[in-house]
Amino acid sequence: MKRSPAFADHGIKTWLARAVIKQKKNFVAALMRLVVSCDPFI
């Protein structure tokens, strides 16, 4: 059951990239909520 290192590395990178993108979306959404709740001009 030995996988090639390149394949495993690619899988980890893909998973990391997805996690980062998801986090970024959540972060942006939270940031927008914060801005809207704090800014009286919006």
Short mmCIF file of C-alpha atoms in Angstrom, two decimals:
data_model
loop_
_atom_site.label_atom_id
_atom_site.label_comp_id
_atom_site.label_asym_id
_atom_site.label_seq_id
_atom_site.Cartn_x
_atom_site.Cartn_y
_atom_site.Cartn_z
CA MET A 1 0.00 0.00 0.00
CA LYS A 2 2.70 2.45 -0.94
CA ARG A 3 1.60 5.49 -2.90
CA SER A 4 3.95 7.63 -4.91
CA PRO A 5 5.18 10.64 -2.91
CA ALA A 6 4.25 13.03 -5.73
CA PHE A 7 0.64 11.86 -5.68
CA ALA A 8 0.41 12.16 -1.90
CA ASP A 9 2.04 15.60 -2.01
CA HIS A 10 -0.38 16.75 -4.70
CA GLY A 11 -3.33 15.52 -2.65
CA ILE A 12 -2.12 17.42 0.42
CA LYS A 13 -1.58 20.57 -1.65
CA THR A 14 -5.05 20.31 -3.18
CA TRP A 15 -6.60 19.84 0.25
CA LEU A 16 -4.61 22.76 1.67
CA ALA A 17 -5.59 25.00 -1.23
CA ARG A 18 -9.26 24.16 -0.71
CA ALA A 19 -9.00 24.80 3.01
CA VAL A 20 -7.29 28.15 2.41
CA ILE A 21 -9.91 29.23 -0.14
CA LYS A 22 -12.70 28.23 2.25
CA GLN A 23 -11.07 30.12 5.11
CA LYS A 24 -10.58 33.17 2.89
CA LYS A 25 -14.28 33.22 1.96
CA ASN A 26 -15.29 32.90 5.61
CA PHE A 27 -12.81 35.62 6.58
CA VAL A 28 -14.09 38.00 3.91
CA ALA A 29 -17.69 37.36 4.91
CA ALA A 30 -16.89 38.01 8.58
CA LEU A 31 -14.95 41.14 7.65
CA MET A 32 -17.87 42.47 5.59
CA ARG A 33 -20.29 41.79 8.44
CA LEU A 34 -17.96 43.60 10.82
CA VAL A 35 -17.64 46.60 8.49
CA VAL A 36 -21.40 46.78 7.94
CA SER A 37 -22.15 46.54 11.66
CA CYS A 38 -19.54 49.15 12.59
CA ASP A 39 -19.94 51.66 9.77
CA PRO A 40 -22.98 53.96 10.14
CA PHE A 41 -22.57 55.30 6.58
CA ILE A 42 -23.42 52.01 4.89
#
